[in-house]
PDB file of C-alpha atoms in Angstrom:
ATOM      1  CA  MET A   1      22.743  -3.252  15.289  1.00 43.00           C
ATOM      2  CA  ILE A   2      20.190  -4.979  13.078  1.00 54.00           C
ATOM      3  CA  LYS A   3      21.373  -8.217  11.503  1.00 62.00           C
ATOM      4  CA  ASP A   4      20.885  -8.941   7.786  1.00 64.00           C
ATOM      5  CA  LYS A   5      18.442 -11.732   8.616  1.00 71.00           C
ATOM      6  CA  ASP A   6      16.344  -9.339  10.716  1.00 86.00           C
ATOM      7  CA  ILE A   7      16.333  -6.754   7.923  1.00 90.00           C
ATOM      8  CA  GLY A   8      15.246  -9.413   5.446  1.00 89.00           C
ATOM      9  CA  GLN A   9      12.371 -10.486   7.672  1.00 91.00           C
ATOM     10  CA  LYS A  10      11.334  -6.868   8.213  1.00 92.00           C
ATOM     11  CA  VAL A  11      11.405  -6.171   4.447  1.00 91.00           C
ATOM     12  CA  LEU A  12       9.169  -9.176   3.768  1.00 89.00           C
ATOM     13  CA  GLN A  13       6.805  -8.329   6.611  1.00 89.00           C
ATOM     14  CA  MET A  14       6.398  -4.726   5.463  1.00 88.00           C
ATOM     15  CA  TYR A  15       5.918  -5.737   1.820  1.00 85.00           C
ATOM     16  CA  GLN A  16       3.228  -8.245   2.795  1.00 83.00           C
ATOM     17  CA  GLN A  17       1.520  -5.508   4.816  1.00 82.00           C
ATOM     18  CA  GLY A  18       1.210  -3.384   1.683  1.00 77.00           C
ATOM     19  CA  TYR A  19       4.192  -1.075   1.857  1.00 81.00           C
ATOM     20  CA  SER A  20       5.771  -0.224  -1.486  1.00 80.00           C
ATOM     21  CA  ARG A  21       9.390  -1.061  -2.194  1.00 82.00           C
ATOM     22  CA  ARG A  22      10.204   2.646  -2.047  1.00 81.00           C
ATOM     23  CA  ALA A  23       8.477   3.118   1.328  1.00 84.00           C
ATOM     24  CA  ILE A  24      10.373   0.124   2.758  1.00 89.00           C
ATOM     25  CA  GLN A  25      13.637   1.525   1.455  1.00 88.00           C
ATOM     26  CA  ASP A  26      12.961   4.930   3.007  1.00 86.00           C
ATOM     27  CA  MET A  27      11.648   3.619   6.328  1.00 89.00           C
ATOM     28  CA  LEU A  28      14.427   1.090   6.909  1.00 91.00           C
ATOM     29  CA  LYS A  29      17.089   3.358   5.407  1.00 90.00           C
ATOM     30  CA  VAL A  30      18.420   0.619   3.149  1.00 90.00           C
ATOM     31  CA  SER A  31      19.257   0.542  -0.541  1.00 89.00           C
ATOM     32  CA  GLU A  32      16.839  -0.272  -3.327  1.00 83.00           C
ATOM     33  CA  ALA A  33      19.087  -3.193  -4.269  1.00 87.00           C
ATOM     34  CA  LEU A  34      18.853  -4.686  -0.777  1.00 90.00           C
ATOM     35  CA  VAL A  35      15.045  -4.476  -0.740  1.00 90.00           C
ATOM     36  CA  SER A  36      14.878  -6.028  -4.218  1.00 87.00           C
ATOM     37  CA  ARG A  37      17.300  -8.802  -3.251  1.00 89.00           C
ATOM     38  CA  TYR A  38      15.210  -9.915  -0.269  1.00 90.00           C
ATOM     39  CA  LEU A  39      11.932  -9.709  -2.176  1.00 88.00           C
ATOM     40  CA  THR A  40      13.320 -11.536  -5.212  1.00 86.00           C
ATOM     41  CA  LYS A  41      14.761 -14.238  -2.952  1.00 88.00           C
ATOM     42  CA  ALA A  42      11.278 -14.656  -1.429  1.00 86.00           C
ATOM     43  CA  GLY A  43       9.701 -15.041  -4.870  1.00 83.00           C
ATOM     44  CA  TYR A  44       8.329 -11.535  -5.416  1.00 80.00           C
ATOM     45  CA  ARG A  45       8.895 -10.103  -8.860  1.00 73.00           C
ATOM     46  CA  ALA A  46       9.769  -6.477  -9.479  1.00 67.00           C
ATOM     47  CA  ARG A  47       7.475  -6.277 -12.470  1.00 56.00           C
ATOM     48  CA  SER A  48       4.116  -7.922 -12.620  1.00 57.00           C
ATOM     49  CA  ALA A  49       2.815  -9.860 -15.566  1.00 66.00           C
ATOM     50  CA  PRO A  50       0.234  -7.975 -17.611  1.00 76.00           C
ATOM     51  CA  ILE A  51      -3.116  -7.733 -15.861  1.00 82.00           C
ATOM     52  CA  THR A  52      -5.770  -9.743 -17.680  1.00 85.00           C
ATOM     53  CA  VAL A  53      -9.288  -8.570 -18.505  1.00 91.00           C
ATOM     54  CA  GLU A  54     -10.633 -11.058 -15.956  1.00 91.00           C
ATOM     55  CA  GLN A  55      -8.384  -9.592 -13.276  1.00 88.00           C
ATOM     56  CA  ILE A  56      -9.500  -6.069 -14.180  1.00 91.00           C
ATOM     57  CA  ASP A  57     -13.120  -7.231 -13.862  1.00 94.00           C
ATOM     58  CA  TYR A  58     -12.308  -8.598 -10.417  1.00 92.00           C
ATOM     59  CA  ILE A  59     -10.543  -5.356  -9.449  1.00 92.00           C
ATOM     60  CA  GLU A  60     -13.627  -3.419 -10.527  1.00 92.00           C
ATOM     61  CA  ASP A  61     -15.954  -5.764  -8.617  1.00 92.00           C
ATOM     62  CA  SER A  62     -13.759  -5.525  -5.510  1.00 89.00           C
ATOM     63  CA  TYR A  63     -13.746  -1.738  -5.655  1.00 85.00           C
ATOM     64  CA  SER A  64     -17.506  -1.598  -6.215  1.00 84.00           C
ATOM     65  CA  SER A  65     -18.066  -3.852  -3.212  1.00 83.00           C
ATOM     66  CA  GLY A  66     -16.196  -1.436  -0.951  1.00 77.00           C
ATOM     67  CA  LEU A  67     -12.597  -2.635  -0.855  1.00 79.00           C
ATOM     68  CA  SER A  68     -10.064   0.179  -0.818  1.00 79.00           C
ATOM     69  CA  ILE A  69      -7.488   0.645  -3.544  1.00 83.00           C
ATOM     70  CA  ASN A  70      -4.802  -0.307  -1.039  1.00 79.00           C
ATOM     71  CA  GLN A  71      -6.608  -3.524  -0.066  1.00 82.00           C
ATOM     72  CA  ILE A  72      -7.084  -4.480  -3.724  1.00 86.00           C
ATOM     73  CA  ALA A  73      -3.405  -3.784  -4.453  1.00 83.00           C
ATOM     74  CA  VAL A  74      -2.319  -5.999  -1.559  1.00 80.00           C
ATOM     75  CA  ASN A  75      -4.701  -8.789  -2.630  1.00 81.00           C
ATOM     76  CA  PHE A  76      -3.334  -8.757  -6.188  1.00 80.00           C
ATOM     77  CA  GLY A  77       0.283  -8.102  -5.304  1.00 76.00           C
ATOM     78  CA  ILE A  78       0.357  -5.020  -7.531  1.00 79.00           C
ATOM     79  CA  SER A  79       0.864  -1.337  -6.840  1.00 78.00           C
ATOM     80  CA  GLN A  80      -1.892   1.027  -5.794  1.00 81.00           C
ATOM     81  CA  TYR A  81      -1.048   3.031  -8.904  1.00 81.00           C
ATOM     82  CA  ALA A  82      -1.771   0.015 -11.142  1.00 86.00           C
ATOM     83  CA  VAL A  83      -5.161  -0.458  -9.453  1.00 89.00           C
ATOM     84  CA  GLN A  84      -5.963   3.236  -9.883  1.00 88.00           C
ATOM     85  CA  CYS A  85      -4.992   3.147 -13.567  1.00 88.00           C
ATOM     86  CA  LYS A  86      -7.206   0.144 -14.273  1.00 91.00           C
ATOM     87  CA  LEU A  87     -10.166   1.713 -12.461  1.00 92.00           C
ATOM     88  CA  LYS A  88      -9.683   5.008 -14.310  1.00 90.00           C
ATOM     89  CA  GLN A  89      -9.583   3.084 -17.603  1.00 91.00           C
ATOM     90  CA  ARG A  90     -12.982   1.684 -16.639  1.00 91.00           C
ATOM     91  CA  GLY A  91     -14.326   5.197 -16.106  1.00 89.00           C
ATOM     92  CA  TYR A  92     -14.089   5.544 -12.340  1.00 84.00           C
ATOM     93  CA  ASP A  93     -13.556   9.076 -11.058  1.00 79.00           C
ATOM     94  CA  LEU A  94     -11.213   8.545  -8.142  1.00 78.00           C
ATOM     95  CA  ASN A  95     -11.272  11.356  -5.627  1.00 67.00           C
ATOM     96  CA  ASP A  96      -7.786  11.406  -4.179  1.00 67.00           C
ATOM     97  CA  LYS A  97      -8.410  14.334  -1.844  1.00 79.00           C
ATOM     98  CA  VAL A  98      -8.754  13.635   1.864  1.00 82.00           C
ATOM     99  CA  SER A  99     -11.839  15.289   3.348  1.00 81.00           C
ATOM    100  CA  GLU A 100     -11.818  17.086   6.696  1.00 87.00           C
ATOM    101  CA  LYS A 101     -13.974  14.294   8.107  1.00 87.00           C
ATOM    102  CA  GLU A 102     -11.457  11.677   6.948  1.00 87.00           C
ATOM    103  CA  LYS A 103      -8.555  13.714   8.402  1.00 89.00           C
ATOM    104  CA  GLU A 104     -10.330  13.722  11.759  1.00 91.00           C
ATOM    105  CA  TYR A 105     -10.971   9.978  11.440  1.00 91.00           C
ATOM    106  CA  ILE A 106      -7.287   9.303  10.713  1.00 92.00           C
ATOM    107  CA  GLN A 107      -6.240  11.393  13.694  1.00 92.00           C
ATOM    108  CA  SER A 108      -8.801   9.716  15.961  1.00 94.00           C
ATOM    109  CA  LEU A 109      -7.562   6.259  14.940  1.00 94.00           C
ATOM    110  CA  ARG A 110      -4.023   7.302  15.788  1.00 94.00           C
ATOM    111  CA  GLY A 111      -5.257   8.650  19.115  1.00 94.00           C
ATOM    112  CA  GLU A 112      -6.793   5.245  19.823  1.00 96.00           C
ATOM    113  CA  GLY A 113      -3.386   3.638  19.321  1.00 95.00           C
ATOM    114  CA  TYR A 114      -3.660   2.329  15.761  1.00 94.00           C
ATOM    115  CA  THR A 115      -0.409   2.044  13.816  1.00 92.00           C
ATOM    116  CA  ILE A 116       0.108   3.786  10.492  1.00 90.00           C
ATOM    117  CA  ASN A 117      -0.230   0.433   8.736  1.00 87.00           C
ATOM    118  CA  GLU A 118      -3.517  -0.339  10.493  1.00 90.00           C
ATOM    119  CA  ILE A 119      -4.839   3.108   9.593  1.00 89.00           C
ATOM    120  CA  MET A 120      -3.774   2.517   5.982  1.00 84.00           C
ATOM    121  CA  MET A 121      -5.784  -0.688   5.897  1.00 81.00           C
ATOM    122  CA  LYS A 122      -8.854   0.898   7.507  1.00 83.00           C
ATOM    123  CA  THR A 123      -8.887   3.977   5.271  1.00 83.00           C
ATOM    124  CA  GLY A 124      -7.364   2.682   2.050  1.00 76.00           C
ATOM    125  CA  ARG A 125      -4.897   5.556   2.082  1.00 80.00           C
ATOM    126  CA  GLY A 126      -1.180   5.264   1.456  1.00 79.00           C
ATOM    127  CA  TRP A 127       1.584   5.458   4.022  1.00 82.00           C
ATOM    128  CA  GLN A 128       2.617   9.039   3.215  1.00 84.00           C
ATOM    129  CA  THR A 129      -0.985  10.318   3.228  1.00 86.00           C
ATOM    130  CA  VAL A 130      -1.671   8.780   6.631  1.00 89.00           C
ATOM    131  CA  LYS A 131       1.620  10.062   8.012  1.00 90.00           C
ATOM    132  CA  ASN A 132       0.898  13.587   6.733  1.00 89.00           C
ATOM    133  CA  HIS A 133      -2.554  13.698   8.278  1.00 88.00           C
ATOM    134  CA  ILE A 134      -1.387  12.290  11.603  1.00 88.00           C
ATOM    135  CA  ALA A 135       1.062  15.189  11.676  1.00 83.00           C
ATOM    136  CA  GLY A 136      -1.825  17.561  10.924  1.00 75.00           C
ATOM    137  CA  LYS A 137      -0.683  18.589   7.435  1.00 61.00           C
TER     138      LYS A 137
END
């Protein structure tokens, strides 16, 4: 049986690795309230302050220099969706479709022993996308 302290540490670890609150809740099979309680206790806020123009400029620069949406989201402590919205507002056409080449790359990384989280970081794709393509969907 997992102790509350262990769950709390796991929630924080997963959140710091870029997992969304919802993904943590689903993966650990715990309530939304429990995830929020541990994150709030650790100083993470459920809602971010408005993103400034300077931050949007930095998001755009980071994306242009090759950082993935996931990496930018982790760096800023905001959701991938927020990063995508800001980039779309700046006129970026974000291709969300996974190419056959990228599917093969995801599967090869898994074959080499990479974890889903490591593959997420390497490809900039979300947890569910990586999981789906590992399963061959």
